[in-house]
Amino acid sequence: MSTVHAYGFSSPTSPCRPLDIDRRDPGPHDVLFDIAYCGICHSDIHTARSEWSQATYPLVVGHEITGIVREVGSEVTDFKPGDKVGVGCMVDSCGHCRYCQQGLEQFCDQAVFTYGQIGRDGRMTQGGYSQAIVVSDHFVFHIPEVIPLDQCAPLLCAGITTYSPLKRWVEPGMQVAVIGLGGLGHVGVQIAAAMGAEVSVISHTRSKEADGLAFGAKHYYATTEPGTFEHLAGQFDVILSTVSSTEDYTSYINCLTKTGAVINVGMPATPIELKLRALSPRKTLQGSLIGGCAETAEMLQFCADHNVRPRIELIDGDQITQAYDQVVHSAVRYRYVIDADSLGAR
Ligand code: NAP
Ligand code: ZN
C-alpha cells in the first residue's frame, strides 16, 4: 500500500480540497503509473455533487487520466516502466460474461468504474485527480506518440463516448448534428468530420460559432434563435446529443430524416421526459455509454491518424472548484485538464 496526494470532496457541497488516498501494491496483472494529467468531465461534477445518486465521501473523481508507467506486475507483458499510458472510466470487469467477451466491458455487471465504486480489492475506487493509480492491465491503453499527454487525457472519456456511437451510425456524406459544444461535443464534431460526415453544431447560442467551424463543422445553429428547430425539420441522418441538462427530445426527433437516429450521451441530473409518438416513421433513439477497451484503443489510433485533438486549458489542483463552476455555466473552452504536478503542493 502506498499513500498518494490527491484532490477530492468531503460532501456534495464541499470545495475540491487536498487529501491523501491509498493505492494498493500492484498485483500480477496490475500497472502502477504516475499520473501526469487528468481531464475534468461533467460526469465528475454530477458525481461529486451527488446529482445522480448519493456518493460516498471522501471522494476523488477523474476518469480522463494519462501518465507514465512506474511499475508493472509479474504477469504484465504489454507495458513496461516509462511507457506513456492512459486510463478512462473503467478499471476492472469480470472478463468472461457475454459483454466482456464482445468487448463491451462497460456493460459487465461486475464492471468497476474508475471512482466511487467498490473495486475487486474491496476498497472504494478513487479517480485521477491524484498523483498515481494502480489499474488492471486490460484497462490501460498505450498513448500514440503524436498526441501530447495533456491533450490526450480528454480522449479517454470524451473521445470514446463520442467515437463509439458515431462509428456505429456515421457513413461518409451523412448529415450529422452534434448538440452541445462542450467537452464531449467539441471532440464529437472533430470525429464526425474525420469520418466524412457533413457536420452541424446545434448550440444554445452563437458564442462558439467560430470554434465550431474550426473544429470541422460546416453549419452552426443556435436553439435560442426562434424557428431553429422548424428550419431543421427532417434534415439529419444522425444527431448526437451531449447536453448535460434536460432537453427537448421531441424537437430533436423532428429534425431526423425518416430513418435517422438520435443518440443520447448526456446524463442530466433530472430525468428526460419523452413523447414517443414522434418516433414514427422509422426513427431511432439510442443511448450510448463510453465504449469497450478494444474500441478505446482503436479510437486513440483514429484520433492520432486524423488529427483529432481536444482543446484544453491546463489548471492546478487549487483551481478545480472554480473550474467546475465554469463548466456548469458552459464557459469552458473546451476541457479543463489538471496538471498532476500541482497536486503534491501542501
Ligand atoms: P460540458 O463540457 O459541460 O458540455 C455540455 C454542453 O451542454 C455545454 O457546453 C452546453 O453546450 C450544453 N448545455 C449545458 N447546459 C445546458 C442547458 N441548461 N441547456 C441546454 N444545453 C446545455 O459536459 P461534457 O463533459 O461534455 O458532458 C456532457 C454530458 O455527457 C454530461 O451530462 C455527462 O455526464 C455526460 N457524459 C456521458 C457519458 C456517457 O458515456 N454516456 C460519458 C461522459 C459524459 P452549448 O453551450 O453549446 O449549448
Ligand atoms: Zn467522463
CSV table of C-alpha atoms and ligand atoms in Angstrom, one decimal:
chain,number,residue,atom,x,y,z
A,1,MET,CA,0.0,0.0,0.0
A,2,SER,CA,1.3,3.5,-0.7
A,3,THR,CA,-0.2,6.9,0.0
A,4,VAL,CA,-0.5,9.5,-2.7
A,5,HIS,CA,-1.6,13.1,-2.7
A,6,ALA,CA,-4.9,13.9,-4.3
A,7,TYR,CA,-7.7,16.5,-4.5
A,8,GLY,CA,-11.2,15.4,-3.5
A,9,PHE,CA,-14.6,16.1,-1.9
A,10,SER,CA,-15.9,15.6,1.6
A,11,SER,CA,-19.5,16.3,0.8
A,12,PRO,CA,-21.8,17.2,-2.1
A,13,THR,CA,-21.3,20.9,-1.3
A,14,SER,CA,-17.6,21.0,-0.3
A,15,PRO,CA,-14.9,22.6,-2.5
A,16,CYS,CA,-12.3,20.3,-4.0
A,17,ARG,CA,-9.5,20.1,-1.4
A,18,PRO,CA,-6.2,18.4,-0.9
A,19,LEU,CA,-6.4,14.9,0.7
A,20,ASP,CA,-4.4,11.7,0.7
A,21,ILE,CA,-5.5,8.3,-0.6
A,22,ASP,CA,-4.0,4.8,-0.5
A,23,ARG,CA,-3.2,2.8,-3.6
A,24,ARG,CA,-2.8,-1.0,-3.4
A,25,ASP,CA,0.6,-2.5,-4.3
A,26,PRO,CA,0.5,-3.8,-7.9
A,27,GLY,CA,-0.7,-7.4,-8.2
A,28,PRO,CA,0.5,-9.7,-11.0
A,29,HIS,CA,-1.8,-8.1,-13.6
A,30,ASP,CA,-1.6,-4.5,-12.4
A,31,VAL,CA,0.1,-1.4,-13.8
A,32,LEU,CA,1.2,1.3,-11.4
A,33,PHE,CA,1.6,4.7,-13.2
A,34,ASP,CA,2.4,8.2,-12.2
A,35,ILE,CA,-0.4,10.5,-13.3
A,36,ALA,CA,0.6,13.4,-15.5
A,37,TYR,CA,-2.8,14.8,-16.4
A,38,CYS,CA,-6.5,14.3,-15.7
A,39,GLY,CA,-9.4,16.0,-17.6
A,40,ILE,CA,-12.5,17.3,-15.9
A,41,CYS,CA,-15.6,15.6,-17.3
A,42,HIS,CA,-19.0,16.9,-16.5
A,43,SER,CA,-19.7,13.4,-15.0
A,44,ASP,CA,-17.1,14.2,-12.3
A,45,ILE,CA,-19.3,17.2,-11.3
A,46,HIS,CA,-22.6,15.2,-11.4
A,47,THR,CA,-20.9,12.6,-9.2
A,48,ALA,CA,-19.0,14.8,-6.8
A,49,ARG,CA,-22.2,16.8,-6.1
A,50,SER,CA,-24.3,13.6,-5.7
A,51,GLU,CA,-26.6,14.8,-8.6
A,52,TRP,CA,-27.2,11.2,-9.9
A,53,SER,CA,-27.3,9.4,-6.6
A,54,GLN,CA,-25.7,9.8,-3.1
A,55,ALA,CA,-22.0,9.5,-3.5
A,56,THR,CA,-19.6,8.1,-0.8
A,57,TYR,CA,-17.2,10.6,0.7
A,58,PRO,CA,-14.3,11.3,0.8
A,59,LEU,CA,-14.3,11.1,-3.0
A,60,VAL,CA,-11.6,11.6,-5.6
A,61,VAL,CA,-13.1,11.8,-9.1
A,62,GLY,CA,-11.4,11.9,-12.5
A,63,HIS,CA,-11.5,9.4,-15.4
A,64,GLU,CA,-9.6,11.0,-18.2
A,65,ILE,CA,-6.1,10.0,-17.0
A,66,THR,CA,-2.7,9.9,-18.7
A,67,GLY,CA,0.7,9.3,-17.2
A,68,ILE,CA,3.9,7.3,-17.3
A,69,VAL,CA,4.3,3.7,-16.1
A,70,ARG,CA,6.4,3.3,-12.9
A,71,GLU,CA,6.0,-0.4,-12.2
A,72,VAL,CA,4.2,-3.5,-13.6
A,73,GLY,CA,3.1,-6.8,-12.1
A,74,SER,CA,4.9,-10.1,-12.9
A,75,GLU,CA,2.2,-11.2,-15.5
A,76,VAL,CA,2.1,-7.9,-17.4
A,77,THR,CA,3.5,-8.3,-20.8
A,78,ASP,CA,2.2,-5.3,-22.8
A,79,PHE,CA,3.6,-2.5,-20.6
A,80,LYS,CA,6.9,-1.5,-19.1
A,81,PRO,CA,8.2,1.3,-16.9
A,82,GLY,CA,8.5,4.5,-18.9
A,83,ASP,CA,5.6,3.8,-21.3
A,84,LYS,CA,3.1,6.6,-21.9
A,85,VAL,CA,-0.4,5.3,-20.9
A,86,GLY,CA,-3.9,6.3,-20.2
A,87,VAL,CA,-7.0,5.1,-18.3
A,88,GLY,CA,-10.6,6.0,-18.8
A,89,CYS,CA,-13.8,5.3,-17.0
A,90,MET,CA,-13.2,1.7,-16.1
A,91,VAL,CA,-10.6,-0.2,-14.1
A,92,ASP,CA,-11.9,-3.7,-14.0
A,93,SER,CA,-14.6,-6.2,-15.2
A,94,CYS,CA,-15.3,-9.9,-14.9
A,95,GLY,CA,-13.6,-10.8,-18.2
A,96,HIS,CA,-15.9,-13.7,-19.1
A,97,CYS,CA,-19.5,-12.6,-19.3
A,98,ARG,CA,-21.2,-12.1,-22.7
A,99,TYR,CA,-20.4,-8.4,-22.7
A,100,CYS,CA,-16.8,-8.8,-21.7
A,101,GLN,CA,-16.5,-11.4,-24.5
A,102,GLN,CA,-17.9,-9.0,-27.0
A,103,GLY,CA,-15.6,-6.1,-26.0
A,104,LEU,CA,-18.4,-4.3,-24.2
A,105,GLU,CA,-16.8,-4.3,-20.8
A,106,GLN,CA,-18.8,-1.2,-19.8
A,107,PHE,CA,-21.9,-3.3,-19.7
A,108,CYS,CA,-20.4,-6.1,-17.5
A,109,ASP,CA,-22.5,-6.5,-14.3
A,110,GLN,CA,-19.1,-6.5,-12.4
A,111,ALA,CA,-17.6,-3.6,-14.2
A,112,VAL,CA,-15.7,-1.4,-11.8
A,113,PHE,CA,-15.7,2.3,-12.7
A,114,THR,CA,-12.6,4.4,-12.0
A,115,TYR,CA,-14.1,6.2,-9.0
A,116,GLY,CA,-16.8,5.8,-6.4
A,117,GLN,CA,-17.2,2.0,-6.6
A,118,ILE,CA,-16.0,-0.9,-4.6
A,119,GLY,CA,-13.1,-2.5,-6.5
A,120,ARG,CA,-12.0,-6.1,-6.6
A,121,ASP,CA,-9.7,-5.4,-3.7
A,122,GLY,CA,-12.7,-4.5,-1.6
A,123,ARG,CA,-11.8,-0.8,-1.4
A,124,MET,CA,-13.6,2.1,-2.9
A,125,THR,CA,-12.0,3.2,-6.2
A,126,GLN,CA,-10.6,6.8,-6.3
A,127,GLY,CA,-10.0,8.6,-9.5
A,128,GLY,CA,-7.4,10.6,-11.4
A,129,TYR,CA,-7.2,13.9,-9.5
A,130,SER,CA,-4.3,12.2,-7.8
A,131,GLN,CA,-0.6,11.6,-8.3
A,132,ALA,CA,-0.6,7.8,-9.1
A,133,ILE,CA,-3.0,5.0,-9.8
A,134,VAL,CA,-3.0,1.2,-9.9
A,135,VAL,CA,-5.1,-0.4,-12.7
A,136,SER,CA,-5.6,-3.9,-14.1
A,137,ASP,CA,-3.6,-4.1,-17.4
A,138,HIS,CA,-6.6,-4.8,-19.6
A,139,PHE,CA,-7.9,-1.3,-18.8
A,140,VAL,CA,-4.7,0.5,-19.5
A,141,PHE,CA,-4.0,2.0,-23.0
A,142,HIS,CA,-0.9,3.0,-24.9
A,143,ILE,CA,-0.9,6.7,-25.9
A,144,PRO,CA,0.0,7.3,-29.5
A,145,GLU,CA,3.4,9.1,-29.8
A,146,VAL,CA,1.9,12.0,-31.8
A,147,ILE,CA,-0.7,13.0,-29.2
A,148,PRO,CA,0.7,15.0,-26.2
A,149,LEU,CA,-0.3,13.5,-22.9
A,150,ASP,CA,-2.2,16.6,-21.7
A,151,GLN,CA,-4.3,16.8,-24.9
A,152,CYS,CA,-4.8,13.1,-24.9
A,153,ALA,CA,-6.4,12.9,-21.4
A,154,PRO,CA,-9.9,14.0,-22.6
A,155,LEU,CA,-10.0,11.4,-25.3
A,156,LEU,CA,-10.1,8.7,-22.5
A,157,CYS,CA,-13.8,9.7,-21.8
A,158,ALA,CA,-15.0,12.4,-24.2
A,159,GLY,CA,-13.2,10.7,-27.1
A,160,ILE,CA,-14.5,7.2,-26.7
A,161,THR,CA,-18.0,8.4,-25.6
A,162,THR,CA,-18.5,10.2,-29.0
A,163,TYR,CA,-16.4,7.9,-31.2
A,164,SER,CA,-18.3,4.7,-30.2
A,165,PRO,CA,-21.8,5.9,-31.3
A,166,LEU,CA,-20.5,7.9,-34.3
A,167,LYS,CA,-18.7,4.8,-35.5
A,168,ARG,CA,-21.9,2.7,-35.2
A,169,TRP,CA,-24.0,5.2,-37.2
A,170,VAL,CA,-22.0,7.5,-39.4
A,171,GLU,CA,-21.2,6.9,-43.1
A,172,PRO,CA,-19.3,9.4,-45.3
A,173,GLY,CA,-21.6,12.1,-46.7
A,174,MET,CA,-24.2,11.8,-44.0
A,175,GLN,CA,-25.7,14.9,-42.3
A,176,VAL,CA,-24.7,14.7,-38.7
A,177,ALA,CA,-25.6,17.2,-35.9
A,178,VAL,CA,-23.8,17.5,-32.6
A,179,ILE,CA,-25.9,19.1,-29.9
A,180,GLY,CA,-23.9,20.9,-27.1
A,181,LEU,CA,-20.4,22.2,-27.9
A,182,GLY,CA,-18.7,21.3,-24.6
A,183,GLY,CA,-16.1,18.8,-23.7
A,184,LEU,CA,-17.8,15.8,-25.5
A,185,GLY,CA,-19.3,17.9,-28.2
A,186,HIS,CA,-16.1,19.6,-29.5
A,187,VAL,CA,-14.4,16.2,-29.8
A,188,GLY,CA,-17.5,14.7,-31.4
A,189,VAL,CA,-17.6,17.4,-34.1
A,190,GLN,CA,-13.9,16.6,-35.0
A,191,ILE,CA,-14.5,12.8,-35.1
A,192,ALA,CA,-17.7,13.1,-37.2
A,193,ALA,CA,-15.9,15.4,-39.7
A,194,ALA,CA,-13.0,13.0,-39.8
A,195,MET,CA,-15.4,10.2,-40.6
A,196,GLY,CA,-16.5,12.1,-43.7
A,197,ALA,CA,-19.9,13.5,-42.4
A,198,GLU,CA,-21.2,17.0,-43.1
A,199,VAL,CA,-21.4,18.2,-39.5
A,200,SER,CA,-23.7,20.8,-37.9
A,201,VAL,CA,-23.3,22.2,-34.4
A,202,ILE,CA,-26.5,22.9,-32.5
A,203,SER,CA,-25.7,25.1,-29.5
A,204,HIS,CA,-27.6,27.4,-27.2
A,205,THR,CA,-26.1,30.5,-28.7
A,206,ARG,CA,-23.8,31.7,-31.4
A,207,SER,CA,-21.0,32.4,-29.0
A,208,LYS,CA,-19.0,29.4,-30.0
A,209,GLU,CA,-19.7,29.6,-33.8
A,210,ALA,CA,-16.1,30.3,-34.9
A,211,ASP,CA,-14.8,27.5,-32.8
A,212,GLY,CA,-17.4,25.0,-34.1
A,213,LEU,CA,-16.5,25.8,-37.7
A,214,ALA,CA,-12.8,25.5,-36.8
A,215,PHE,CA,-13.4,22.0,-35.3
A,216,GLY,CA,-14.8,20.9,-38.7
A,217,ALA,CA,-18.5,21.8,-38.7
A,218,LYS,CA,-20.0,23.2,-41.9
A,219,HIS,CA,-23.1,24.7,-40.3
A,220,TYR,CA,-23.9,26.2,-36.9
A,221,TYR,CA,-27.3,26.8,-35.4
A,222,ALA,CA,-28.5,28.3,-32.1
A,223,THR,CA,-31.5,26.9,-30.3
A,224,THR,CA,-32.2,30.3,-28.6
A,225,GLU,CA,-33.0,31.8,-32.0
A,226,PRO,CA,-36.7,31.5,-33.0
A,227,GLY,CA,-37.5,29.0,-35.7
A,228,THR,CA,-34.3,27.0,-35.5
A,229,PHE,CA,-35.9,23.6,-35.0
A,230,GLU,CA,-38.6,24.3,-37.6
A,231,HIS,CA,-35.9,25.2,-40.1
A,232,LEU,CA,-34.0,21.9,-39.4
A,233,ALA,CA,-37.0,19.6,-39.6
A,234,GLY,CA,-36.2,16.3,-41.4
A,235,GLN,CA,-32.5,17.2,-42.0
A,236,PHE,CA,-30.2,14.9,-40.1
A,237,ASP,CA,-29.2,11.3,-40.5
A,238,VAL,CA,-27.6,11.3,-37.1
A,239,ILE,CA,-28.0,13.6,-34.1
A,240,LEU,CA,-25.6,13.2,-31.2
A,241,SER,CA,-26.8,14.9,-28.1
A,242,THR,CA,-24.1,15.7,-25.5
A,243,VAL,CA,-26.1,18.2,-23.4
A,244,SER,CA,-25.6,18.0,-19.7
A,245,SER,CA,-29.1,19.2,-18.7
A,246,THR,CA,-32.7,18.1,-19.5
A,247,GLU,CA,-33.6,18.6,-23.2
A,248,ASP,CA,-36.4,18.8,-25.7
A,249,TYR,CA,-36.1,15.4,-27.4
A,250,THR,CA,-39.3,15.9,-29.4
A,251,SER,CA,-37.6,18.7,-31.3
A,252,TYR,CA,-34.5,16.7,-31.9
A,253,ILE,CA,-36.5,13.8,-33.3
A,254,ASN,CA,-38.4,16.1,-35.6
A,255,CYS,CA,-35.0,17.1,-37.1
A,256,LEU,CA,-34.3,13.5,-38.2
A,257,THR,CA,-34.7,12.1,-41.7
A,258,LYS,CA,-37.3,9.3,-41.8
A,259,THR,CA,-34.7,6.7,-41.0
A,260,GLY,CA,-32.4,8.8,-38.8
A,261,ALA,CA,-31.1,8.3,-35.3
A,262,VAL,CA,-30.8,10.4,-32.2
A,263,ILE,CA,-28.1,9.1,-29.9
A,264,ASN,CA,-28.1,10.5,-26.4
A,265,VAL,CA,-24.9,10.5,-24.3
A,266,GLY,CA,-25.8,13.4,-22.0
A,267,MET,CA,-26.8,12.3,-18.5
A,268,PRO,CA,-28.6,15.2,-16.8
A,269,ALA,CA,-29.3,15.3,-13.1
A,270,THR,CA,-33.1,15.5,-13.7
A,271,PRO,CA,-34.9,12.9,-15.8
A,272,ILE,CA,-35.6,13.4,-19.5
A,273,GLU,CA,-39.3,13.2,-20.5
A,274,LEU,CA,-40.1,11.6,-23.8
A,275,LYS,CA,-43.1,11.8,-26.2
A,276,LEU,CA,-42.5,8.6,-28.2
A,277,ARG,CA,-45.2,9.1,-30.8
A,278,ALA,CA,-42.7,11.3,-32.6
A,279,LEU,CA,-40.5,8.3,-33.4
A,280,SER,CA,-42.5,7.3,-36.5
A,281,PRO,CA,-41.9,6.5,-39.4
A,282,ARG,CA,-38.6,4.7,-38.7
A,283,LYS,CA,-36.5,6.8,-36.4
A,284,THR,CA,-34.2,5.5,-33.7
A,285,LEU,CA,-33.5,6.9,-30.2
A,286,GLN,CA,-30.4,5.2,-28.7
A,287,GLY,CA,-28.3,5.5,-25.6
A,288,SER,CA,-24.6,5.0,-25.5
A,289,LEU,CA,-22.2,4.5,-22.6
A,290,ILE,CA,-18.5,5.2,-23.1
A,291,GLY,CA,-17.0,2.3,-25.1
A,292,GLY,CA,-15.1,-1.0,-24.6
A,293,CYS,CA,-11.4,-1.5,-24.3
A,294,ALA,CA,-10.6,-2.6,-27.8
A,295,GLU,CA,-12.7,0.2,-29.2
A,296,THR,CA,-10.9,2.7,-26.9
A,297,ALA,CA,-7.5,1.7,-28.3
A,298,GLU,CA,-9.0,2.0,-31.9
A,299,MET,CA,-10.3,5.5,-31.0
A,300,LEU,CA,-6.9,6.6,-29.8
A,301,GLN,CA,-5.3,5.5,-33.1
A,302,PHE,CA,-8.1,7.1,-35.1
A,303,CYS,CA,-7.6,10.4,-33.3
A,304,ALA,CA,-3.8,10.1,-33.9
A,305,ASP,CA,-4.3,9.4,-37.6
A,306,HIS,CA,-7.0,12.1,-38.2
A,307,ASN,CA,-5.5,14.9,-36.1
A,308,VAL,CA,-8.4,14.9,-33.6
A,309,ARG,CA,-7.2,17.0,-30.7
A,310,PRO,CA,-9.1,18.2,-27.6
A,311,ARG,CA,-8.7,21.9,-27.0
A,312,ILE,CA,-7.6,22.1,-23.4
A,313,GLU,CA,-6.9,24.6,-20.6
A,314,LEU,CA,-4.3,23.4,-18.0
A,315,ILE,CA,-5.2,24.1,-14.4
A,316,ASP,CA,-3.7,23.4,-11.0
A,317,GLY,CA,-5.4,21.5,-8.2
A,318,ASP,CA,-6.5,24.6,-6.3
A,319,GLN,CA,-8.4,25.8,-9.4
A,320,ILE,CA,-10.7,22.8,-9.7
A,321,THR,CA,-13.6,24.2,-7.7
A,322,GLN,CA,-13.6,27.4,-9.8
A,323,ALA,CA,-13.3,25.2,-13.0
A,324,TYR,CA,-16.4,23.3,-12.0
A,325,ASP,CA,-18.4,26.5,-11.9
A,326,GLN,CA,-17.1,27.5,-15.3
A,327,VAL,CA,-18.1,24.1,-16.8
A,328,VAL,CA,-21.6,24.3,-15.3
A,329,HIS,CA,-22.1,27.7,-16.9
A,330,SER,CA,-20.9,26.4,-20.3
A,331,ALA,CA,-17.9,28.7,-20.0
A,332,VAL,CA,-15.3,26.1,-20.6
A,333,ARG,CA,-13.3,26.2,-23.8
A,334,TYR,CA,-13.4,23.2,-24.1
A,335,ARG,CA,-11.9,20.9,-21.5
A,336,TYR,CA,-10.0,21.7,-18.3
A,337,VAL,CA,-7.1,19.4,-17.7
A,338,ILE,CA,-5.4,19.2,-14.3
A,339,ASP,CA,-1.6,19.2,-14.2
A,340,ALA,CA,-0.9,16.5,-11.7
A,341,ASP,CA,2.4,18.1,-10.8
A,342,SER,CA,0.3,20.7,-8.9
A,343,LEU,CA,-1.3,18.1,-6.6
A,344,GLY,CA,1.7,17.5,-4.5
A,345,ALA,CA,1.9,21.0,-3.1
A,346,ARG,CA,0.8,21.0,0.6
B,1,NAP,P1,-19.9,20.0,-20.8
B,1,NAP,O1,-18.4,20.2,-21.2
B,1,NAP,O2,-20.4,20.8,-19.7
B,1,NAP,O3,-20.8,20.2,-22.1
B,1,NAP,C1,-22.2,20.1,-22.1
B,1,NAP,C2,-22.8,21.1,-23.1
B,1,NAP,O4,-24.2,21.0,-22.9
B,1,NAP,C3,-22.5,22.6,-22.8
B,1,NAP,O5,-21.3,23.0,-23.4
B,1,NAP,C4,-23.7,23.3,-23.5
B,1,NAP,O6,-23.4,23.4,-24.8
B,1,NAP,C5,-24.8,22.3,-23.2
B,1,NAP,N1,-25.6,22.7,-22.1
B,1,NAP,C6,-25.2,22.9,-20.8
B,1,NAP,N2,-26.2,23.3,-20.0
B,1,NAP,C7,-27.3,23.4,-20.8
B,1,NAP,C8,-28.6,23.8,-20.6
B,1,NAP,N3,-29.1,24.2,-19.4
B,1,NAP,N4,-29.5,23.7,-21.7
B,1,NAP,C9,-29.0,23.3,-22.9
B,1,NAP,N5,-27.7,22.9,-23.1
B,1,NAP,C10,-26.9,23.0,-22.1
B,1,NAP,O7,-20.1,18.5,-20.4
B,1,NAP,P2,-19.4,17.1,-21.0
B,1,NAP,O8,-18.3,16.8,-20.1
B,1,NAP,O9,-19.3,17.3,-22.5
B,1,NAP,O10,-20.6,16.1,-20.7
B,1,NAP,C11,-21.9,16.2,-21.2
B,1,NAP,C12,-22.9,15.2,-20.6
B,1,NAP,O11,-22.5,13.9,-21.0
B,1,NAP,C13,-22.9,15.2,-19.1
B,1,NAP,O12,-24.2,15.0,-18.6
B,1,NAP,C14,-22.0,14.0,-18.8
B,1,NAP,O13,-22.3,13.4,-17.5
B,1,NAP,C15,-22.4,13.1,-19.9
B,1,NAP,N6,-21.4,12.0,-20.2
B,1,NAP,C16,-21.9,10.8,-20.6
B,1,NAP,C17,-21.1,9.8,-21.0
B,1,NAP,C18,-21.6,8.5,-21.5
B,1,NAP,O14,-20.9,7.5,-21.6
B,1,NAP,N7,-22.9,8.5,-21.9
B,1,NAP,C19,-19.7,10.0,-20.9
B,1,NAP,C20,-19.2,11.2,-20.5
B,1,NAP,C21,-20.1,12.2,-20.1
B,1,NAP,P3,-23.8,24.7,-25.7
B,1,NAP,O15,-23.3,25.9,-24.9
B,1,NAP,O16,-23.1,24.5,-27.0
B,1,NAP,O17,-25.3,24.7,-25.8
B,2,ZN,ZN,-16.5,11.4,-18.4
